[in-house]
Short mmCIF file of C-alpha atoms in Angstrom, two decimals:
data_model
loop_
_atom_site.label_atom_id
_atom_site.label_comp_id
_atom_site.label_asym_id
_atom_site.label_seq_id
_atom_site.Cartn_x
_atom_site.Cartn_y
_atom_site.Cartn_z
CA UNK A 1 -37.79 8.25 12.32
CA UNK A 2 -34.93 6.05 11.25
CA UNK A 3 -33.83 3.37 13.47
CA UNK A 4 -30.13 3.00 15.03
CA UNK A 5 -28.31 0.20 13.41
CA UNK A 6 -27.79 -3.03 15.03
CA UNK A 7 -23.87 -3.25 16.90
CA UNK A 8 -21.95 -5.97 14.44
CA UNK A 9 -21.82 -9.52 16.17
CA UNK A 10 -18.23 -10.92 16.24
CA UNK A 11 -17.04 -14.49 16.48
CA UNK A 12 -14.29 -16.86 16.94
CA UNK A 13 -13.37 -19.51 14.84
CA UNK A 14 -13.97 -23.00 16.11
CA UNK A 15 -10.45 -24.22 16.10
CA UNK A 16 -9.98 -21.69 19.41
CA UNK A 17 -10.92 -24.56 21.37
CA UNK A 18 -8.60 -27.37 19.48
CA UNK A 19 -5.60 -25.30 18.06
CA UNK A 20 -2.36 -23.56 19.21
CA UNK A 21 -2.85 -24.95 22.68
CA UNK A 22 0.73 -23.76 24.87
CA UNK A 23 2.24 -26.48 27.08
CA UNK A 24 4.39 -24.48 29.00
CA UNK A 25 6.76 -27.30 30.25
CA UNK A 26 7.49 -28.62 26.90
CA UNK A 27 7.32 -25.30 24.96
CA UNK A 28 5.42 -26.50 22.79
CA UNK A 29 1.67 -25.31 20.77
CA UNK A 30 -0.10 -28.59 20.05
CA UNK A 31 -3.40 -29.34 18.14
CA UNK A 32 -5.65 -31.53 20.17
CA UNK A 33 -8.71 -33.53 18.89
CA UNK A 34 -8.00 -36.72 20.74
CA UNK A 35 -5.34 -38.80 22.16
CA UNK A 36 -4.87 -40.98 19.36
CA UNK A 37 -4.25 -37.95 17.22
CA UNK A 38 -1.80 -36.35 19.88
CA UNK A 39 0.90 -39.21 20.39
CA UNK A 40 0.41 -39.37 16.26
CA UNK A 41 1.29 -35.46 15.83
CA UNK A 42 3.95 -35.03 18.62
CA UNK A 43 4.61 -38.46 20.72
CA UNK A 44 8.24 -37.86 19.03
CA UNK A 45 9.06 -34.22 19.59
CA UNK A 46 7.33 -34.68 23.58
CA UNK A 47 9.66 -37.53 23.96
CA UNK A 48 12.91 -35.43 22.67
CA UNK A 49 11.84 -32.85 25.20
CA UNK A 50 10.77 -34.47 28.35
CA UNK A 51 7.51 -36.28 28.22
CA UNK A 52 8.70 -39.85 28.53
CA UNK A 53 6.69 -42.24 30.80
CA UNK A 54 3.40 -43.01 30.62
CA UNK A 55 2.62 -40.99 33.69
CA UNK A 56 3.89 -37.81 32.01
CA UNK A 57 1.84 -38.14 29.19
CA UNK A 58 -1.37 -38.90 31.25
CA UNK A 59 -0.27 -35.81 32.82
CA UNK A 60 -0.31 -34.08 29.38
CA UNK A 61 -3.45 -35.29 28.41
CA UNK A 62 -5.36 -34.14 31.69
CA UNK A 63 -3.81 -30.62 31.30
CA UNK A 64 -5.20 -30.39 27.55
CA UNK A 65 -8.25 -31.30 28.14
CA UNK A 66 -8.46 -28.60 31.36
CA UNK A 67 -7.63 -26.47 28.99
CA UNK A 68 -10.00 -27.11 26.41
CA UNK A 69 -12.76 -26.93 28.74
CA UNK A 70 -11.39 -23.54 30.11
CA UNK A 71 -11.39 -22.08 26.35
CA UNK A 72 -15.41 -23.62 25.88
CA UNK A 73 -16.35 -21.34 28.89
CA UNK A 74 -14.00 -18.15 28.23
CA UNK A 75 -16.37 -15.94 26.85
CA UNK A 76 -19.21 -16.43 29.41
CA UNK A 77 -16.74 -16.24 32.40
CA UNK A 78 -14.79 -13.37 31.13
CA UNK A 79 -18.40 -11.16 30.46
CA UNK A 80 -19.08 -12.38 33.99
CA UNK A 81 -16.19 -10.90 36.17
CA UNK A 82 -16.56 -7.30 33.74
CA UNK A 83 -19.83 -7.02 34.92
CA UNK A 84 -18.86 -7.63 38.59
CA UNK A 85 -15.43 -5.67 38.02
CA UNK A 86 -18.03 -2.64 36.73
CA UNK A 87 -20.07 -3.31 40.01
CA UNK A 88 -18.12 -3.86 42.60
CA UNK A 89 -14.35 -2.34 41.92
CA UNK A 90 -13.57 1.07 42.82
CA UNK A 91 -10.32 2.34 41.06
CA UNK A 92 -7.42 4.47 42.34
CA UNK A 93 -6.83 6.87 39.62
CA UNK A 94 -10.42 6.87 37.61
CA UNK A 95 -8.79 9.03 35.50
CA UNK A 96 -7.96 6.52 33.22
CA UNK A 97 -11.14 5.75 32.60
CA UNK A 98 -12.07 9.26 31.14
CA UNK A 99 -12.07 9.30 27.23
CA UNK A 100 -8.23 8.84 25.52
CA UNK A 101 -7.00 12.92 25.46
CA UNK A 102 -4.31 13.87 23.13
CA UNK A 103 -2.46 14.85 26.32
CA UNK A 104 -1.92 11.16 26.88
CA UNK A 105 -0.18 10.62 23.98
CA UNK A 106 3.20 11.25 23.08
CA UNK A 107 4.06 13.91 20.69
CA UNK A 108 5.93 12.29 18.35
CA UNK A 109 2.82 9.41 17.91
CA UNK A 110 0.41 12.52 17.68
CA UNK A 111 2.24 13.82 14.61
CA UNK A 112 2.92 10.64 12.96
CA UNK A 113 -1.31 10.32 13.26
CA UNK A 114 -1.45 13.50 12.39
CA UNK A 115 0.68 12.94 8.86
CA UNK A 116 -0.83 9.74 8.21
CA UNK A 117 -4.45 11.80 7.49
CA UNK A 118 -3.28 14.67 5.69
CA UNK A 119 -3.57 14.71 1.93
CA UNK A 120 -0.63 13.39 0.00
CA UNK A 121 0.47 11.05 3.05
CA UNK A 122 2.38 8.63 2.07
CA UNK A 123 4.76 5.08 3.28
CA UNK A 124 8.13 7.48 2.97
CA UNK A 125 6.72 10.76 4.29
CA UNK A 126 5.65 8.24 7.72
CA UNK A 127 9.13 6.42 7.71
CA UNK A 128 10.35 10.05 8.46
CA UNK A 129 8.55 10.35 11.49
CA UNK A 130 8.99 6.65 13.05
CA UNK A 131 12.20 4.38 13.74
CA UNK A 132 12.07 1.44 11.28
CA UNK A 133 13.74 -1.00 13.64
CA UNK A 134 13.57 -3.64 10.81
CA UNK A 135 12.93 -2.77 7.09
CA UNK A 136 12.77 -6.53 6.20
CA UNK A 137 10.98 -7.33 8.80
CA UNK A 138 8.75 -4.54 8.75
CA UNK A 139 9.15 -3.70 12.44
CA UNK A 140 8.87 -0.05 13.34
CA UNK A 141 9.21 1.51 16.74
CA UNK A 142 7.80 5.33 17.97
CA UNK A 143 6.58 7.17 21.47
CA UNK A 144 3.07 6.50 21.81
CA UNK A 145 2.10 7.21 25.59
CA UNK A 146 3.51 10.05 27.70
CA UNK A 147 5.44 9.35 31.24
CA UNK A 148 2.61 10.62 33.30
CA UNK A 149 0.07 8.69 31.54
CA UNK A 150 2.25 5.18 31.56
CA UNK A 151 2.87 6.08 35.16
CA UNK A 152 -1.15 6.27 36.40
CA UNK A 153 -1.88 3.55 34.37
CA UNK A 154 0.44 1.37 35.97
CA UNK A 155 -0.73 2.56 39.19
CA UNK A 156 -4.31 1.63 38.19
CA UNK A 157 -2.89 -1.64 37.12
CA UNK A 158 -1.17 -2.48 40.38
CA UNK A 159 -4.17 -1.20 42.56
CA UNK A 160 -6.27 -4.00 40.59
CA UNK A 161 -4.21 -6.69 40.65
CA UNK A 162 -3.52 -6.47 44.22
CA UNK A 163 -7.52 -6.38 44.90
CA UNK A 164 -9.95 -9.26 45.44
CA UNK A 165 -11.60 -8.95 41.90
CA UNK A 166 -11.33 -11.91 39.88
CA UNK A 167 -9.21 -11.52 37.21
CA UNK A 168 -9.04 -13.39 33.84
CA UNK A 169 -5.36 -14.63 32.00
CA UNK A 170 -4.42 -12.37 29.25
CA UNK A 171 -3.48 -15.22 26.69
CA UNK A 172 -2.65 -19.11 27.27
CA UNK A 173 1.31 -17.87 27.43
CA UNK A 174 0.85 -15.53 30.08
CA UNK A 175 -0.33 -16.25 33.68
CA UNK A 176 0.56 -12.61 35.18
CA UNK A 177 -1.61 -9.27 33.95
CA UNK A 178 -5.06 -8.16 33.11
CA UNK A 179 -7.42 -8.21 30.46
CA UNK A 180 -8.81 -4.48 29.69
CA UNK A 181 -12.33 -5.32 28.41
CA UNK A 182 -12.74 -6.99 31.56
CA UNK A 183 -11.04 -3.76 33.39
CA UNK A 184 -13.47 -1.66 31.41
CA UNK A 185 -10.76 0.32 29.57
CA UNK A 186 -11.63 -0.51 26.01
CA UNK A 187 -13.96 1.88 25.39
CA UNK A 188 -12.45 4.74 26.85
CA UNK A 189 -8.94 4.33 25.98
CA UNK A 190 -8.52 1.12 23.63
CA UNK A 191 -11.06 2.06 20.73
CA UNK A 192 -9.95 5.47 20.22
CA UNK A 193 -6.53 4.42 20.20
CA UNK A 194 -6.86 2.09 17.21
CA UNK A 195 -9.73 4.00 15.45
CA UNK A 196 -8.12 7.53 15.68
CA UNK A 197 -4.58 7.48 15.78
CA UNK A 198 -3.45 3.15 14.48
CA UNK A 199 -5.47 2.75 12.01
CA UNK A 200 -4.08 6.18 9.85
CA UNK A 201 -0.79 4.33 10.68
CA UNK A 202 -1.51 0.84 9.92
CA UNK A 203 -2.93 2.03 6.67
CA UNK A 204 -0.06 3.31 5.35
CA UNK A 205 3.10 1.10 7.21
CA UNK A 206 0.46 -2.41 6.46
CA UNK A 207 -2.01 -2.32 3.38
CA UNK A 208 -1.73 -5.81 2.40
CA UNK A 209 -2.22 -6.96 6.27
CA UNK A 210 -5.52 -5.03 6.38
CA UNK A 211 -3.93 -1.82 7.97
CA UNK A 212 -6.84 0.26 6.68
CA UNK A 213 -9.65 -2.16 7.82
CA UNK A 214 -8.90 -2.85 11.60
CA UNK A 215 -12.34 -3.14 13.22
CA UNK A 216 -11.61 -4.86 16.24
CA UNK A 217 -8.84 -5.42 18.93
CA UNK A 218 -7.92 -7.87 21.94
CA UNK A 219 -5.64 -5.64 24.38
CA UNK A 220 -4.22 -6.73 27.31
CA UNK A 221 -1.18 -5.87 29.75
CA UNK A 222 1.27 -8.85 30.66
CA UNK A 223 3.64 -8.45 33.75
CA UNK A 224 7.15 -10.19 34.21
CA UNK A 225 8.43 -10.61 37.49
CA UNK A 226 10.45 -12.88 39.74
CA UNK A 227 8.44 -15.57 40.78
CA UNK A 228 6.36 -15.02 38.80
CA UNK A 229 6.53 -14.32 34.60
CA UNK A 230 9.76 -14.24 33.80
CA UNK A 231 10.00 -15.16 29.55
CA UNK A 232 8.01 -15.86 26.80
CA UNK A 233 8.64 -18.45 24.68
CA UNK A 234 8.08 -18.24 20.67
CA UNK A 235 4.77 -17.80 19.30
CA UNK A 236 2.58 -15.41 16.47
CA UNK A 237 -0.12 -13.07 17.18
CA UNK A 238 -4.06 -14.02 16.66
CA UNK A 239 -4.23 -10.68 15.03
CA UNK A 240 -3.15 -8.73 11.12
CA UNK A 241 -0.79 -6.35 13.13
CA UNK A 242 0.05 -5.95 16.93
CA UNK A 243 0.87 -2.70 18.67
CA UNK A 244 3.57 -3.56 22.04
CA UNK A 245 3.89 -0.73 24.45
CA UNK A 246 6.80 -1.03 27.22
CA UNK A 247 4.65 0.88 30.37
CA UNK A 248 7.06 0.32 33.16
CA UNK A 249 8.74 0.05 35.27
CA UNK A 250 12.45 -0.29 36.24
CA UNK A 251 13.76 -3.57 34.60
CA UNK A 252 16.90 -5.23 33.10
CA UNK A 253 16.53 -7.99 30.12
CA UNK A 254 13.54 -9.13 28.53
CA UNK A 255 14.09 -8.15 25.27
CA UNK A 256 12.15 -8.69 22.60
CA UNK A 257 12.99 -11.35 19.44
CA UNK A 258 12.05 -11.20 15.95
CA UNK A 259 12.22 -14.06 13.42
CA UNK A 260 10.14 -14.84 10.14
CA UNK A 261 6.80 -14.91 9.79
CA UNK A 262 5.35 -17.86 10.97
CA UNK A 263 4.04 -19.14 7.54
CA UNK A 264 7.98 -19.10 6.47
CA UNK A 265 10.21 -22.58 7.57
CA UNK A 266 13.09 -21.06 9.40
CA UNK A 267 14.81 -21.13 12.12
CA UNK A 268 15.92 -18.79 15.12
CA UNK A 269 19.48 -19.15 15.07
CA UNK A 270 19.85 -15.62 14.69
CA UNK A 271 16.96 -13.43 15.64
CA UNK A 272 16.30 -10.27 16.00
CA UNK A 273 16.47 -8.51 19.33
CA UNK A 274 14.35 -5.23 20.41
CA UNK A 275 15.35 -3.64 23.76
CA UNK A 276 11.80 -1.64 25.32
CA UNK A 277 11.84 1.53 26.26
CA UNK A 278 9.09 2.97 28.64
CA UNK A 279 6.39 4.51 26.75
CA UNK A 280 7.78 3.44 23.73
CA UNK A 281 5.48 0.97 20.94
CA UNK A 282 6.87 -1.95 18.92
CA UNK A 283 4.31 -2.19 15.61
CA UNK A 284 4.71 -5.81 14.18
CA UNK A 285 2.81 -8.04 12.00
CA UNK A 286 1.05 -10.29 13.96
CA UNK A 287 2.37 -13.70 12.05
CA UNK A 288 6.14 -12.69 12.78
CA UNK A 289 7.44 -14.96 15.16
CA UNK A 290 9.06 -13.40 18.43
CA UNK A 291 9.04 -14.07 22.24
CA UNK A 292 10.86 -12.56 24.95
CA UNK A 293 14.34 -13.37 26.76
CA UNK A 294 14.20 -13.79 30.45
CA UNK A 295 13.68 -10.57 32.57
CA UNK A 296 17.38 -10.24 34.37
CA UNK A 297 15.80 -8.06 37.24
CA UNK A 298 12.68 -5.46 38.59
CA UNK A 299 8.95 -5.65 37.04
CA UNK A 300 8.35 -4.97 33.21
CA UNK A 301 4.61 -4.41 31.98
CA UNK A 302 3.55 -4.27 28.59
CA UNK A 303 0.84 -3.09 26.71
CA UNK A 304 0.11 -5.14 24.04
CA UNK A 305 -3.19 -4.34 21.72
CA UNK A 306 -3.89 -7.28 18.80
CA UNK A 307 -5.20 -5.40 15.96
CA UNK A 308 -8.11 -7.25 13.57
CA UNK A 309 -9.19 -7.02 10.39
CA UNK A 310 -12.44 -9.04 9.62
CA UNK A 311 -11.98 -8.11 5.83
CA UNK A 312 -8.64 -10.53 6.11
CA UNK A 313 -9.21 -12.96 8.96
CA UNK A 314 -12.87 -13.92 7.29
CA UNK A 315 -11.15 -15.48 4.68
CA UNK A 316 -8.47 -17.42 6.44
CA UNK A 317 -8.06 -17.68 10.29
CA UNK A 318 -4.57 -17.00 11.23
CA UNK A 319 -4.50 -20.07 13.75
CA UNK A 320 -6.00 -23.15 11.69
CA UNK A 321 -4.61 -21.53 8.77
CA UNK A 322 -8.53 -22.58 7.24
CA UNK A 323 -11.64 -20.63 5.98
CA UNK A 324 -12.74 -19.86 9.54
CA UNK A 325 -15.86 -22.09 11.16
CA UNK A 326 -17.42 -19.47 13.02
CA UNK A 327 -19.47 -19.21 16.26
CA UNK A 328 -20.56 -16.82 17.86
CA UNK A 329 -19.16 -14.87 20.87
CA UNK A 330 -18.78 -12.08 23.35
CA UNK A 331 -17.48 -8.87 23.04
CA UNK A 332 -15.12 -8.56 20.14
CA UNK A 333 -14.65 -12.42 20.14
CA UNK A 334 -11.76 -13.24 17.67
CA UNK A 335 -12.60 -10.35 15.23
CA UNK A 336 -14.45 -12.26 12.67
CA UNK A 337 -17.64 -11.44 11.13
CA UNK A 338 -20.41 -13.58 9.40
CA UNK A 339 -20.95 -10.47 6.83
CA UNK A 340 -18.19 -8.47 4.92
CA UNK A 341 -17.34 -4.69 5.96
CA UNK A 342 -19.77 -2.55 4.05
CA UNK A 343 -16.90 -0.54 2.93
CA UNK A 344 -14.75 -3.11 2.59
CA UNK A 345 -13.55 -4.03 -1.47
CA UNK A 346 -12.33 -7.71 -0.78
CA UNK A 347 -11.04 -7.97 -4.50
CA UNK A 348 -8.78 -5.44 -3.75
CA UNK A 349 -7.34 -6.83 -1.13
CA UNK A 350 -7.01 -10.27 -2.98
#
C-alpha cells in the first residue's frame, strides 16, 4: 500500500527581514542591516524629505528595528491567531467558506477559463474575451466575482473585522484589512481560484513570468477609508503576477497607477491610471510599479491574490533581486521551494 506524499515545505528568503522595509512618513522602502549602513544608503534622500534632526532619525531607527523584529516573529504569530480564529470565531455568512462554486464567478471569467483549456487556445483567441487595459504594459482587466458573491463576502469581511479576533496586517503598506489564510478562506475559495480558473489564464496572458507554474499565493483584502487607509504609495508585488479584485463598496477616487516595471529606471511623470469597478479584476505583473491615489469618499475593499511561481522566484527573489537564502516557514511562506517542481523544465524557462 503506497504511501501519501509528503505536502511541499515553502520558505521565505532571508532578506524578508532586512529588505523593502516601508516608512510610511517618508515614503520610502529602505534596506536595513545597521545604522551605519542606513545614514550611508539614504541619510541624503531622508534629509530631502523630512528626517532632519537627530531626534527624527533616532526615531527612524527605533521604528526599523520594531519592524524587523515584527517580520522575525510573523510566521509563528500569524499560524497562532488562524488557529484561534478556527476555534473561537463564528462567521455571519459561513457560506463563504463552502468550496469556490462556479456560481460565484462571473460569467465572462468562467468562459475566459473555460477557453484558456480547450485545445488550440491561444494569447489572441483570450485577448477576445478580456479588456487589455494596457498592451505595453501587459495589464488586462475582466469580471471575475458575481454581485452576490462580492456582496457576502464583504459582509463576512465586515462581521470579522468588527469582532474581537486578533487580526494580522495584510502587507507592511497596509494597516486596514485581513489576511485570508488566517480567516481560513484559502482553501476553500483561494486555491481553487488560482489552480482552476488563473492559472489556464496566466499561462497563456504570462509564460515568461511563470503563468503556467503558479504553485502558491499570498491573498489578502485591504480596506480604504477615512481615518483610516486612505492611499497607497508606489511599490511592486512579492509575487510573478498579481490578480486585484475591486469587492465594494460605494467609493469615489482611488484609482489605480501603472508605471514600468520596477527593474526599469523611470519615472512616474505620467502613469497610468485604472478606475475599479466592483467585481471587476486587474491582472498585472507583479514587478510593475503602481499604487493608488487617495480615496475621495465611502469605503473601497480589494481583493488582491499574489500569485507564485517557485520555478521563477527559486532562482532570483524578486525583493533582494539575489539567488534566494532560504528558510523555512509557515504556510505558503514566500513561495519558494528548496527542490524544483517535478514538472517543472527550468531550461525552458531560461
Amino acid at each position: 500500500m503506497g504511501t501519501a506524499a509528503a505536502p511541499r515545505r515553502f520558505c521565505r528568503c532571508a532578506c524578508f527581514c532586512s529588505e523593502n522595509l516601508y516608512v510610511a512618513r517618508y515614503g520610502l522602502h529602505v534596506r536595513f542591516r545597521s545604522e551605519q549602513q542606513l545614514r550611508q544608503d539614504y541619510e541624503p534622500i531622508l534629509r530631502r524629505r523630512g528626517c532632519v534632526s537627530p531626534k527624527d532619525f533616532q526615531q527612524l531607527l527605533g521604528e526599523l528595528e520594531q519592524e524587523v523584529e515584527r517580520r522575525q516573529r510573523l510566521g509563528l504569530e500569524s499560524a497562532a491567531r488562524k488557529a484561534l480564529i478556527a476555534s473561537s470565531y463564528h462567521p455571519a455568512r459561513p457560506e463563504v467558506y463552502n468550496l469556490l462554486q462556479e456560481a460565484a464567478l462571473a460569467p465572462e471569467f468562467l468562459a475566459a477559463a473555460e477557453y484558456s483549456t480547450s485545445s488550440g487556445a491561444d494569447l489572441k483567441g483570450l485577448l477576445q474575451r478580456l479588456e487589455t487595459v494596457s498592451e505595453e504594459k501587459r495589464i488586462y482587466r475582466l469580471p471575475v466575482f458575481t454581485a452576490p458573491f462580492c456582496q457576502a463576502l464583504l459582509e463576512e469581511l465586515e462581521h470579522f473585522e468588527q469582532s474581537d479576533m486578533p487580526k494580522g496586517r495584510p502587507n507592511t503598506m497596509n494597516n486596514y484589512g485581513v489576511l485570508l489564510h488566517e480567516l481560513g478562506l484559502d482553501e476553500p475559495l483561494v486555491t481553487p481560484l488560482r489552480e482552476r480558473f488563473l492559472q489556464p489564464l496566466m499561462a497563456l496572458l504570462y509564460p515568461d513570468c511563470g503563468g503556467g507554474w503558479l504553485d502558491s499565493h499570498r491573498a489578502f483584502v485591504v480596506k480604504y477609508a477615512p481615518g483610516q487607509d486612505r492611499e497607497l504609495g508606489c511599490h511592486y508585488d512579492n509575487a510573478e503576477l498579481t490578480l486585484n479584485v475591486s469587492l465594494g463598496k460605494a467609493f469615489t477616487g482611488g484609482a489605480l497607477y501603472f508605471g514600468d516595471l520596477f527593474q526599469v529606471p523611470s519615472t512616474l511623470a505620467r502613469p497610468l491610471e485604472v478606475e475599479h469597478v466592483v467585481g471587476q479584476g486587474i491582472l498585472h505583473r507583479g514587478g510593475q510599479l503602481h499604487g493608488a491615489r487617495p480615496l475621495g469618499t465611502g469605503e473601497r475593499w480589494n481583493l488582491v491574490v499574489w500569485l507564485r511561481a517557485s520555478a521563477m522566484r527559486n532562482r532570483l527573489c524578486p525583493m533582494c533581486c539575489r539567488k534566494p537564502d532560504l528558510v523555512d516557514d509557515e504556510g505558503f511562506g514566500d513561495g519558494f521551494t528548496r527542490e524544483e517542481p517535478a514538472t517543472v523544465d527550468v531550461c525552458a524557462l531560461s
